[in-house]
XYZ file of C-alpha atoms in Angstrom:
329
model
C 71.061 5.007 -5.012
C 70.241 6.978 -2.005
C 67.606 8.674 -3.781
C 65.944 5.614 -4.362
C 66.054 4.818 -0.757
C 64.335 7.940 0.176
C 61.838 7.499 -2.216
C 60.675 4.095 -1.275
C 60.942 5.405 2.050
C 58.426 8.175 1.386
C 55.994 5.824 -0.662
C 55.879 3.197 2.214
C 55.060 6.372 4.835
C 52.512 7.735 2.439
C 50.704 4.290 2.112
C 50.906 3.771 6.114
C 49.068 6.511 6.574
C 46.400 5.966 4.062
C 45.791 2.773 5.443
C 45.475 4.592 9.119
C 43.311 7.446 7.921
C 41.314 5.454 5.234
C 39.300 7.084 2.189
C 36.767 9.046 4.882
C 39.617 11.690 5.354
C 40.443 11.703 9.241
C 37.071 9.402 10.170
C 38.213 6.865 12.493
C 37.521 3.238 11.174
C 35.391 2.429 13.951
C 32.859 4.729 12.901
C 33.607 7.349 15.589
C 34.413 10.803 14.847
C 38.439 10.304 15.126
C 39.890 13.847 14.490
C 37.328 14.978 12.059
C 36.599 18.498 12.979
C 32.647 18.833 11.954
C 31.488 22.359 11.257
C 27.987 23.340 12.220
C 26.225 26.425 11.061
C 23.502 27.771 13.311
C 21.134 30.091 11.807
C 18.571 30.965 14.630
C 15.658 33.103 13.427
C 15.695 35.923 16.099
C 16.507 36.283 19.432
C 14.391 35.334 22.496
C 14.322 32.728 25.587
C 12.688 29.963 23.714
C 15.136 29.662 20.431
C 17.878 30.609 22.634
C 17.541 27.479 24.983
C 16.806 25.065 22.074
C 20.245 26.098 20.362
C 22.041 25.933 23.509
C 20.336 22.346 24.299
C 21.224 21.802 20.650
C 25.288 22.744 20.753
C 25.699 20.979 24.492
C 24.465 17.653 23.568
C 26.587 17.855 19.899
C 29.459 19.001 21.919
C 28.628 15.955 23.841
C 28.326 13.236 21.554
C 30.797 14.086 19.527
C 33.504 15.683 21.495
C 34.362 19.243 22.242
C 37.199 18.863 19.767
C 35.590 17.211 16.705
C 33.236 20.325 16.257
C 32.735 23.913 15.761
C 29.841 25.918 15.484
C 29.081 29.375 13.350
C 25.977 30.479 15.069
C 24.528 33.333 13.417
C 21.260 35.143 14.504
C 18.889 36.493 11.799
C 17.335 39.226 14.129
C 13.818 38.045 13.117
C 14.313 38.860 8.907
C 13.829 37.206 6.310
C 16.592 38.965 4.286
C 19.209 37.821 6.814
C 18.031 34.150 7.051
C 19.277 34.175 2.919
C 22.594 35.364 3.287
C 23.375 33.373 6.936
C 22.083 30.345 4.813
C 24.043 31.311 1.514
C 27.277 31.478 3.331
C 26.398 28.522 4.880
C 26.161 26.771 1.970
C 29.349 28.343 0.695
C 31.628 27.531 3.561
C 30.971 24.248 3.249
C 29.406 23.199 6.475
C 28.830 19.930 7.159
C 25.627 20.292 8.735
C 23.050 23.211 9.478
C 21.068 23.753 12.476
C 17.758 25.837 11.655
C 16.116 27.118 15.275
C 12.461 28.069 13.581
C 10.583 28.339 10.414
C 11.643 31.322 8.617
C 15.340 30.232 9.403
C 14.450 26.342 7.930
C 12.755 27.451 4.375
C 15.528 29.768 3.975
C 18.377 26.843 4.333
C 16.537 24.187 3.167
C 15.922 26.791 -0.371
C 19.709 27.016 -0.106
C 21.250 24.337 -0.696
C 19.632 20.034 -1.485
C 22.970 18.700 -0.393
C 24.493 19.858 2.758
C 22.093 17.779 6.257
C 19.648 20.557 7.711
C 18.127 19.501 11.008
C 15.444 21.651 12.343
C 14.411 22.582 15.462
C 11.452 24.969 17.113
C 9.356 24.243 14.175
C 5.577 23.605 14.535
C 5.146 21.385 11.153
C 7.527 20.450 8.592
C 4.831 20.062 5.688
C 3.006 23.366 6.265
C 6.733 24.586 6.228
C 7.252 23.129 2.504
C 10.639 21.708 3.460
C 9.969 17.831 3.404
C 7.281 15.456 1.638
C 6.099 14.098 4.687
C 6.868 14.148 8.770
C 7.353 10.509 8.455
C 9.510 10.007 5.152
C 10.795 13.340 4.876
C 12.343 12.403 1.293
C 15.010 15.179 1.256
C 17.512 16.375 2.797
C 16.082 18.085 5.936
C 14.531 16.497 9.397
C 14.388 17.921 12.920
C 12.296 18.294 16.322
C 8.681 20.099 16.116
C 7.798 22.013 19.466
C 4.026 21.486 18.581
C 1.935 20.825 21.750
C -1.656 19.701 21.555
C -3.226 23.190 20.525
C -6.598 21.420 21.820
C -4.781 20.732 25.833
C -4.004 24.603 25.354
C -7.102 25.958 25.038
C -8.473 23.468 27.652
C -5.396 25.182 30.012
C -6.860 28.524 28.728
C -10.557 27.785 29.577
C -9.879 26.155 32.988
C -9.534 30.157 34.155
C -12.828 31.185 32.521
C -16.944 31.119 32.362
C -17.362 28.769 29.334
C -20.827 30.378 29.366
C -19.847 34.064 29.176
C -15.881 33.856 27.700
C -15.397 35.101 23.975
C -11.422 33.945 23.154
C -9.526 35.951 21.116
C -6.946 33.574 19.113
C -3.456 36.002 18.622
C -0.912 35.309 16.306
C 1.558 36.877 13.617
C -0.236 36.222 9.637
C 3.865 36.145 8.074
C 4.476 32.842 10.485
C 3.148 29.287 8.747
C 3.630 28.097 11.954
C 1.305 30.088 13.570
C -1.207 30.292 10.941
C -1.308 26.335 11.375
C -1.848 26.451 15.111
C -4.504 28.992 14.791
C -6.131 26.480 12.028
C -6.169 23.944 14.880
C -7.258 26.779 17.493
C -9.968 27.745 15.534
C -11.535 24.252 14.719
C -11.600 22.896 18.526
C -13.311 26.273 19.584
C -16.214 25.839 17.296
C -16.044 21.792 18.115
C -16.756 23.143 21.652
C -19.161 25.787 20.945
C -16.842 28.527 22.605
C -17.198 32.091 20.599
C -13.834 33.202 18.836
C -12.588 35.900 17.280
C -9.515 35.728 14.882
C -6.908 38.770 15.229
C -3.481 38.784 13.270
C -0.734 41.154 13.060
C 1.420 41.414 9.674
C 4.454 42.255 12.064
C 5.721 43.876 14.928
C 5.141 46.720 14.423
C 1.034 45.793 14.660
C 1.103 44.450 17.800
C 0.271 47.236 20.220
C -2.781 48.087 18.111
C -4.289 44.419 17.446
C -3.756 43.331 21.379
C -5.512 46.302 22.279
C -8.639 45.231 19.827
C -8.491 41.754 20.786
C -8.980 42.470 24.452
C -11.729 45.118 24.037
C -13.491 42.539 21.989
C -13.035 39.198 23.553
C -12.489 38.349 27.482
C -9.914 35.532 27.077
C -6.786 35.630 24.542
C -4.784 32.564 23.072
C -1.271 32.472 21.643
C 0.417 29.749 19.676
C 4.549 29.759 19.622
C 4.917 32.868 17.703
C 8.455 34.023 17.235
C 7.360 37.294 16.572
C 4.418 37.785 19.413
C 7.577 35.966 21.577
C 9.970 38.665 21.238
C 7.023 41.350 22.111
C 5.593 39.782 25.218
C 5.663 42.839 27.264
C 3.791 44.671 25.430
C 0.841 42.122 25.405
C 1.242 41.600 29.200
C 1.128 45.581 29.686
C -2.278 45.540 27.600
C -3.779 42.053 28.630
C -3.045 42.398 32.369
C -4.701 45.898 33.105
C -7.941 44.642 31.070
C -8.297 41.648 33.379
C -8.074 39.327 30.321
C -6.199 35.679 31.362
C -3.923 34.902 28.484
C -2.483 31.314 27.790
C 0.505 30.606 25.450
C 2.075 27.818 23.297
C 5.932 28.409 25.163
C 6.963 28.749 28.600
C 8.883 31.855 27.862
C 6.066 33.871 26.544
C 4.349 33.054 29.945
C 7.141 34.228 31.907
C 7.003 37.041 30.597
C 3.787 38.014 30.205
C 0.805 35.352 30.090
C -1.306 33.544 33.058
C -0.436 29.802 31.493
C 1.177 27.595 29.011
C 1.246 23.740 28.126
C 5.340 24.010 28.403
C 7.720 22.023 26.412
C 11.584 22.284 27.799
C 13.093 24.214 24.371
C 16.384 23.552 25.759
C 15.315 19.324 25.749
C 13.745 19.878 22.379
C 17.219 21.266 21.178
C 19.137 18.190 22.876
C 16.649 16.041 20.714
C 17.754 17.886 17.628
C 21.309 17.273 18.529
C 20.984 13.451 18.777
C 19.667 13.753 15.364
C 22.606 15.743 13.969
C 25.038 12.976 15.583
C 23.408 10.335 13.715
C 23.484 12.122 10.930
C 27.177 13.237 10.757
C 28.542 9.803 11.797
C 26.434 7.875 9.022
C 24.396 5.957 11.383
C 21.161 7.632 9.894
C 20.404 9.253 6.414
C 18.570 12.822 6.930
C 16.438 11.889 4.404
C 15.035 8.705 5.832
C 14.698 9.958 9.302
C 10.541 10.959 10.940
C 10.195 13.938 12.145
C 10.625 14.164 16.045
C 8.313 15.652 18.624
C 8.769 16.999 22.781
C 8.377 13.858 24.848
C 6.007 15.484 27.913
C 4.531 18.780 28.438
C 3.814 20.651 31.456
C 0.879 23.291 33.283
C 3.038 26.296 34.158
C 1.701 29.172 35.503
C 2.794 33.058 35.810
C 2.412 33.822 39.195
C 2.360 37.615 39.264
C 0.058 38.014 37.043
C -2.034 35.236 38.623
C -1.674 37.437 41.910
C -2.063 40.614 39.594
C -5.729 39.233 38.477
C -6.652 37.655 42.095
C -6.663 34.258 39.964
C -6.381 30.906 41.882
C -4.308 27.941 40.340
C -5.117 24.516 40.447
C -2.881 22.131 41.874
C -1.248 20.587 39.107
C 0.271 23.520 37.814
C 3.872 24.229 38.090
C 5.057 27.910 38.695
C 7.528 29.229 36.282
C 10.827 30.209 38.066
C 13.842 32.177 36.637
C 15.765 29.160 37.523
């Protein structure tokens, strides 16, 4: 008899707390996040200013919208190969993340080839098409979406040719042949130039490890050099600047923290706003206010004239007024 007791208690506690927790596991009824701990994998390509601010714009507004203790994050950095990308995206996929957070190209093709299932949102990515990963920036049809950090490649070379002789400049267009992204900008690059008559060369380096050597051609050829966001030409600024600057050739890029380093100019996008638009996405996403699937791909809200000015002071070159100077702020 007292066995029966317990029982029935049991059965009535059990059903009291199904009815509290409900069949979404610990999802509040409300549609907030309740207790639901949500785990987020970050796989960020390779390491440099631009990526890094996007995943920390990316992990502050998450934090934010869904509260510091209904999420964890597994960031993992590829170091710029491919090889890595796989297995940070294979584990991933078998941990069971709810959501995956891909800070460039390489690092989006490799999740989005890893699993069909599991939300990818995408972030410092140039064009989602050229990239392969959805069917279109406006219906993306599968299960990845995200933030492009494409300016208007056209604005940029107008930046770029604001500091030369249109008459007497040759531009050298710089990028990395193993980045889609880049090869796409260059595309773009390459059409405006001849639109305006200006005289071009191409010049592309397979990898790092080509950089020193195709800079160095590119300024002995041409007296102006352009560089689209290029992860890997972004983690070897220095060595451009140390070429470019001594030659006297003005150099305009697609990111704010290439300039900084070493370029005269950039049309800037914040990365660290285009990673707080990236988490807005994710929020919708994990509290089933939007399908991945259904959701247009994103793009920075403003960009901004920033200028380098030591090297502007190294090459005696005056700014106009509406450029801002970068600061280490």
């Amino acid at each position: 008899m007292k066995m029966k007791k317990v029982t029935g208690l049991l059965a009535m506690t059990v059903a009291a707390v199904m009815a509290m927790t409900g069949c979404g596991g610990n999802d509040a009824a409300d549609g907030s996040t309740g207790n639901k701990v949500y785990h987020i994998g970050i796989i960020q390509q390779m390491e440099h200013g631009s990526l890094d601010q996007a995943t920390k714009g990316f992990e502050d507004k998450l934090t934010e919208l869904l509260g510091e203790d209904n999420v964890e994050f597994d960031y993992q950095n590829a170091q710029g190969e491919q090889a890595n990308c796989t297995t940070i995206s294979t584990k991933f996929v078998s941990d069971g993340c709810d959501l995956i957070m891909a800070n460039a190209t390489t690092a989006l093709q490799t999740a989005a080839a890893a699993t069909s299932d599991i939300p990818i949102v995408g972030t410092s990515v140039t064009d989602y098409v050229t990239a392969g990963v959805v069917e279109s920036n406006e219906a993306p049809g599968k299960n990845v979406t995200g933030v492009s950090d494409l300016a208007s490649v056209e604005k940029q070379i107008d930046v770029l040719m604001q500091f030369c002789d249109k008459e007497s400049t040759k531009v050298a267009v710089v990028y990395c042949s193993a980045e889609p992204n880049s090869t796409y900008q260059a595309e773009l690059a390459k059409k405006y130039l001849e639109e305006q008559k200006i005289p071009y060369a191409i010049y592309t380096a397979a990898d790092s490890n080509e950089i020193q050597a195709v800079v160095t051609k590119a300024v002995a050829d041409c007296n102006a050099m352009y560089i689209p966001t290029d992860n890997t030409f972004a983690n070897n600024m220095e060595i451009v600047k140390n070429i470019a600057v001594p030659a006297r050739v003005p150099t305009v890029t697609g990111a704010e923290a290439m300039c900084e380093v070493g370029a005269l100019a950039t049309l800037s996008i914040s990365y660290y706003d285009l990673g707080v638009a990236t988490g807005k996405m994710a929020a919708k996403i994990l509290k089933g206010e939007s399908k991945v699937e259904e959701m247009p791909i994103e793009y920075a809200p403003q960009f901004t004239k920033k200028y380098n000015k030591d090297i502007c002071d190294e090459l005696g070159i005056s700014v106009p007024d509406d450029y801002e100077a970068i600061t280490n702020e």
